[in-house]
Short mmCIF file of C-alpha atoms in Angstrom, two decimals:
data_model
loop_
_atom_site.label_atom_id
_atom_site.label_comp_id
_atom_site.label_asym_id
_atom_site.label_seq_id
_atom_site.Cartn_x
_atom_site.Cartn_y
_atom_site.Cartn_z
CA MET A 699 -20.32 -33.57 28.23
CA ARG A 700 -22.53 -30.93 26.63
CA ARG A 701 -20.17 -30.69 23.67
CA ILE A 702 -20.20 -34.45 23.18
CA ILE A 703 -24.00 -34.49 23.23
CA VAL A 704 -24.11 -31.65 20.68
CA LEU A 705 -21.66 -33.45 18.40
CA CYS A 706 -23.59 -36.74 18.58
CA SER A 707 -26.84 -34.93 17.83
CA LEU A 708 -25.31 -33.23 14.81
CA VAL A 709 -23.94 -36.49 13.44
CA LEU A 710 -27.30 -38.26 13.90
CA LEU A 711 -29.05 -35.40 12.14
CA ALA A 712 -26.58 -35.62 9.28
CA CYS A 713 -27.01 -39.36 8.86
CA SER A 714 -30.79 -39.07 8.66
CA ALA A 715 -30.95 -35.98 6.48
CA GLY A 716 -28.61 -37.06 3.65
CA THR A 717 -26.96 -34.25 1.69
CA LEU A 718 -27.50 -30.52 1.55
CA ALA A 719 -26.42 -28.26 -1.31
CA TRP A 720 -24.72 -24.99 -0.53
CA THR A 721 -25.36 -22.19 -2.99
CA ALA A 722 -22.11 -20.37 -2.24
CA GLU A 723 -20.06 -23.47 -3.06
CA GLN A 724 -22.02 -24.04 -6.27
CA GLU A 725 -21.48 -20.46 -7.38
CA ARG A 726 -17.73 -20.75 -6.82
CA GLY A 727 -17.53 -24.05 -8.69
CA THR A 728 -16.17 -26.02 -5.75
CA PRO A 729 -14.23 -29.01 -7.15
CA GLY A 730 -15.54 -32.49 -6.49
CA GLU A 731 -18.69 -33.47 -4.66
CA GLU A 732 -20.42 -30.86 -2.52
CA LYS A 733 -20.12 -31.18 1.24
CA ARG A 734 -22.56 -33.60 2.77
CA LEU A 735 -24.47 -32.52 5.83
CA LYS A 736 -22.59 -35.14 7.84
CA SER A 737 -19.31 -33.43 6.97
CA ARG A 738 -20.72 -30.09 8.09
CA ALA A 739 -21.88 -31.65 11.35
CA LEU A 740 -18.45 -33.11 12.03
CA GLU A 741 -16.87 -29.72 11.32
CA ALA A 742 -19.25 -28.06 13.78
CA GLY A 743 -18.43 -30.64 16.43
CA ALA A 744 -14.70 -30.26 15.88
CA GLU A 745 -15.01 -26.49 16.18
CA LEU A 746 -16.63 -26.92 19.60
CA MET A 747 -14.11 -29.42 20.93
CA GLN A 748 -10.73 -28.61 19.39
CA ASN A 749 -8.10 -25.97 20.09
CA MET A 750 -8.03 -23.54 17.15
CA GLU A 751 -5.78 -20.86 18.64
CA PRO A 752 -3.54 -20.28 15.57
CA VAL A 753 -6.59 -19.75 13.37
CA GLU A 754 -8.41 -17.69 15.98
CA ALA A 755 -5.37 -15.41 16.10
CA LEU A 756 -6.12 -14.27 12.52
CA ASN A 757 -7.66 -11.00 13.62
CA MET A 758 -6.76 -8.56 10.83
CA TYR A 759 -8.32 -8.50 7.34
CA LEU A 760 -6.49 -6.66 4.55
CA ASP A 761 -7.61 -6.42 0.95
CA GLY A 762 -5.02 -5.70 -1.73
CA PHE A 763 -3.65 -6.89 -5.06
CA HIS A 764 -0.81 -9.07 -6.34
CA PHE A 765 0.75 -9.96 -9.67
CA TYR A 766 3.02 -12.79 -10.71
CA ALA A 767 6.69 -11.89 -10.27
CA ASP A 768 7.42 -12.81 -13.89
CA ASP A 769 4.13 -11.66 -15.46
CA ALA A 770 2.83 -8.19 -14.59
CA GLY A 771 -0.32 -8.77 -16.61
CA HIS A 772 -1.39 -11.70 -14.44
CA GLN A 773 -3.05 -9.81 -11.59
CA MET A 774 -5.58 -10.69 -8.92
CA GLU A 775 -7.25 -9.39 -5.78
CA ALA A 776 -5.90 -10.94 -2.59
CA HIS A 777 -7.84 -11.17 0.67
CA HIS A 778 -5.35 -11.36 3.54
CA PHE A 779 -6.29 -12.72 6.95
CA CYS A 780 -3.38 -11.97 9.27
CA SER A 781 -2.06 -12.36 12.78
CA GLN A 782 0.70 -10.39 14.42
CA ILE A 783 3.29 -12.77 15.88
CA GLY A 784 5.60 -10.04 17.09
CA GLU A 785 5.92 -6.27 16.98
CA GLU A 786 7.80 -6.52 13.69
CA MET A 787 6.13 -9.44 11.90
CA HIS A 788 2.74 -10.53 10.58
CA GLN A 789 1.77 -13.78 8.91
CA CYS A 790 -1.20 -13.97 6.57
CA VAL A 791 -3.23 -16.60 4.78
CA ILE A 792 -4.61 -15.41 1.45
CA TYR A 793 -8.01 -16.26 -0.01
CA ASP A 794 -9.71 -15.38 -3.29
CA GLY A 795 -12.65 -13.90 -1.39
CA ASN A 796 -13.99 -13.11 2.06
CA GLU A 797 -16.86 -15.62 2.15
CA THR A 798 -17.13 -19.04 3.75
CA ALA A 799 -16.64 -20.81 0.42
CA SER A 800 -13.56 -18.75 -0.54
CA ARG A 801 -10.48 -20.72 -1.50
CA LEU A 802 -7.08 -20.59 0.18
CA ILE A 803 -4.66 -19.45 -2.53
CA GLY A 804 -1.46 -18.47 -0.74
CA VAL A 805 0.50 -17.05 2.18
CA GLU A 806 2.34 -13.82 2.89
CA TYR A 807 4.92 -12.94 5.52
CA ILE A 808 5.27 -9.27 6.43
CA VAL A 809 8.31 -7.92 8.27
CA SER A 810 9.51 -4.54 9.44
CA LYS A 811 12.11 -2.51 7.59
CA ARG A 812 14.64 -3.40 10.29
CA LEU A 813 14.12 -7.16 9.98
CA TYR A 814 14.15 -6.94 6.20
CA GLY A 815 17.48 -5.13 6.35
CA GLN A 816 19.03 -8.14 8.09
CA LEU A 817 18.23 -10.52 5.21
CA PRO A 818 20.87 -11.71 2.72
CA LYS A 819 20.88 -9.86 -0.60
CA GLU A 820 19.52 -12.81 -2.62
CA GLU A 821 16.74 -13.36 -0.11
CA LYS A 822 15.74 -9.70 -0.28
CA ARG A 823 14.96 -10.09 -3.98
CA LEU A 824 12.05 -12.39 -3.13
CA TRP A 825 10.28 -9.62 -1.22
CA HIS A 826 8.22 -6.60 -2.26
CA SER A 827 7.71 -3.25 -0.57
CA HIS A 828 4.36 -1.93 0.62
CA HIS A 829 5.05 1.79 0.23
CA TYR A 830 2.93 2.28 -2.88
CA GLU A 831 0.15 -0.12 -1.84
CA VAL A 832 -0.38 2.00 1.26
CA LYS A 833 0.15 5.48 -0.19
CA SER A 834 -1.99 4.81 -3.28
CA GLY A 835 -4.95 3.64 -1.20
CA GLN A 836 -4.99 0.22 -2.87
CA LEU A 837 -4.39 -1.61 0.41
CA VAL A 838 -7.40 -1.36 2.72
CA ALA A 839 -8.65 -2.85 5.98
CA PRO A 840 -12.40 -3.22 5.30
CA GLY A 841 -14.71 -2.35 8.16
CA VAL A 842 -12.02 -0.77 10.33
CA PRO A 843 -12.69 2.83 11.43
CA GLU A 844 -10.77 5.39 9.39
CA PHE A 845 -8.54 6.56 12.24
CA ALA A 846 -7.57 2.97 13.16
CA GLU A 847 -6.91 2.02 9.53
CA HIS A 848 -4.73 5.11 9.12
CA GLU A 849 -2.65 4.11 12.15
CA LEU A 850 -2.28 0.59 10.76
CA MET A 851 -1.17 1.92 7.38
CA GLU A 852 1.42 4.14 9.05
CA LYS A 853 2.98 0.96 10.37
CA LEU A 854 2.66 -1.08 7.16
CA VAL A 855 4.00 1.57 4.76
CA SER A 856 7.64 0.74 5.51
CA THR A 857 7.22 -3.04 5.71
CA TYR A 858 8.13 -5.74 3.18
CA GLY A 859 6.22 -8.86 2.18
CA LYS A 860 7.15 -12.25 0.75
CA THR A 861 4.17 -13.85 -0.96
CA TRP A 862 3.62 -17.27 -2.48
CA HIS A 863 0.41 -18.22 -4.25
CA THR A 864 -0.37 -21.92 -4.40
CA TRP A 865 -3.59 -21.81 -6.43
CA ASP A 866 -4.65 -19.66 -9.36
CA SER A 867 -8.31 -20.26 -8.59
CA HIS A 868 -9.55 -17.97 -11.33
CA LYS A 869 -7.98 -20.22 -13.95
CA HIS A 870 -8.03 -23.69 -12.40
CA LYS A 871 -10.67 -25.57 -10.42
CA LEU A 872 -7.94 -27.49 -8.58
CA PRO A 873 -4.67 -26.22 -7.03
CA VAL A 874 -2.47 -27.51 -9.85
CA GLY A 875 1.14 -26.59 -10.55
CA ILE A 876 3.79 -25.29 -8.19
CA PRO A 877 3.73 -22.21 -5.92
CA ALA A 878 4.37 -18.86 -7.59
CA LEU A 879 6.22 -15.84 -6.26
CA MET A 880 4.03 -12.74 -6.23
CA MET A 881 4.78 -9.02 -6.17
CA GLY A 882 2.99 -5.76 -5.36
CA PHE A 883 2.45 -2.62 -7.43
CA THR A 884 4.86 0.30 -7.16
CA GLU A 885 3.49 3.04 -9.46
CA ASP A 886 0.32 4.48 -10.93
CA GLY A 887 -0.85 2.91 -14.18
CA GLN A 888 0.24 -0.63 -13.34
CA ILE A 889 -2.95 -2.10 -11.89
CA ASN A 890 -5.95 -3.22 -13.93
CA GLU A 891 -8.33 -0.34 -13.27
CA ARG A 892 -11.45 -2.44 -13.86
CA MET A 893 -10.32 -4.88 -11.17
CA LEU A 894 -9.65 -2.00 -8.78
CA LYS A 895 -13.01 -0.37 -9.49
CA ALA A 896 -14.87 -3.67 -9.01
CA ARG A 897 -13.17 -4.11 -5.62
CA ASP A 898 -14.09 -0.60 -4.52
CA GLU A 899 -17.72 -1.06 -5.49
CA ARG A 900 -18.01 -4.46 -3.82
CA LEU A 901 -16.43 -3.35 -0.54
CA ASP A 902 -17.90 0.15 -0.68
CA VAL A 903 -14.52 1.87 -0.40
CA SER A 904 -12.82 4.61 -2.42
CA THR A 905 -9.18 4.09 -3.35
CA GLN A 906 -8.92 7.77 -4.28
CA GLU A 907 -10.26 8.92 -0.93
CA LYS A 908 -7.88 6.52 0.84
CA ARG A 909 -4.98 7.98 -1.16
CA GLU A 910 -5.92 11.53 -0.21
CA GLY A 911 -6.35 10.59 3.43
CA ARG A 912 -2.87 9.07 3.57
CA GLU A 913 -0.95 12.00 2.10
CA ASP A 914 0.38 12.77 5.58
CA ILE A 915 2.02 9.33 5.89
CA PRO A 916 5.72 9.79 5.09
CA MET A 917 6.99 7.96 2.01
CA PRO A 918 9.76 5.58 3.19
CA GLU A 919 13.02 4.96 1.40
CA VAL A 920 12.71 1.63 -0.41
CA ASP A 921 15.52 -0.92 -0.34
CA PRO A 922 16.86 -1.29 -3.93
CA ASP A 923 16.98 -5.09 -3.59
CA ALA A 924 13.21 -5.33 -3.12
CA ASN A 925 10.75 -5.49 -6.03
CA SER A 926 13.30 -7.42 -8.08
CA TRP A 927 11.10 -7.41 -11.21
CA GLN A 928 11.90 -3.73 -11.68
CA SER A 929 15.41 -4.67 -12.78
CA GLY A 930 14.03 -6.69 -15.69
CA LYS A 931 15.12 -9.93 -14.03
CA THR A 932 13.16 -11.75 -11.37
CA TYR A 933 12.72 -15.10 -9.68
CA GLN A 934 10.16 -17.85 -10.11
CA LEU A 935 10.05 -21.47 -9.00
CA GLY A 936 10.67 -24.49 -11.19
CA LEU A 937 10.63 -28.25 -10.64
CA LYS A 938 13.89 -30.14 -10.45
CA GLN A 939 14.21 -33.91 -10.23
CA LYS A 940 16.51 -35.10 -7.42
CA ASN A 941 17.78 -38.40 -6.13
CA PHE A 942 15.77 -39.75 -3.22
CA GLN A 943 17.58 -40.25 0.08
CA GLY A 944 16.44 -43.38 1.90
CA PHE A 945 15.30 -43.52 5.51
CA ASP A 946 18.78 -44.74 6.49
CA GLY A 947 20.30 -41.56 5.07
CA LYS A 948 21.72 -43.32 2.04
CA GLN A 949 20.70 -42.82 -1.56
CA ALA A 950 17.88 -45.21 -2.38
CA ASP A 951 18.22 -47.86 -5.09
CA ALA A 952 16.71 -47.15 -8.48
CA GLN A 953 14.58 -50.25 -8.08
CA ARG A 954 11.10 -49.70 -6.77
CA SER A 955 9.77 -51.57 -3.78
CA LYS A 956 7.18 -54.17 -4.62
#
């Protein structure tokens, strides 16, 4: 009953107050009309009354970098919010920032070396290794104590990730186009150093100090089928027109319903 009263009060407040601008949204260039106060009130009420367990399970924040599988120069910082769904697998949603107004730009699945080894050869080529991201210090867990982060990185160093970005939010105000396969860096000299430096300054971390602190983490042997771009050939999605199958399982007529 208390939750219902709170929700009703929020909605009444929203209806009487009109709209409220949000500076963070304005700064990020949020597409379309800004959220009205009524929308915020409804969100607050839903948060009180609904089961949000899958989202609440996102309890690990990782900051790293990706580049397009077919374009190494197209790089971006990726904020991962992850949950562990088993001892050998994590699933992450990726945002372009770590603020309330940040935009959801992709997903990443992370599996252990053992699970990766069970994948078919062609599937393996869609995945990238995390050995360099960890050893170089580029992958960090902001706010986590050093000893705990080190233990986490010991586990992640031998894992593999499959990442799809659905929105290049630095170039487009709307999530246009089709999902893109992303990869991770594997050697020094590949990442845009200005981007890396800006990240370090913003999060108050030192990639170099992270690198030095992880020298004791053993370098794993990397599966040759991972990081497919290194062969000079890689994969990327494309659109293909197909015949539509009707609800009865048969191919639908070319005529459109009126």
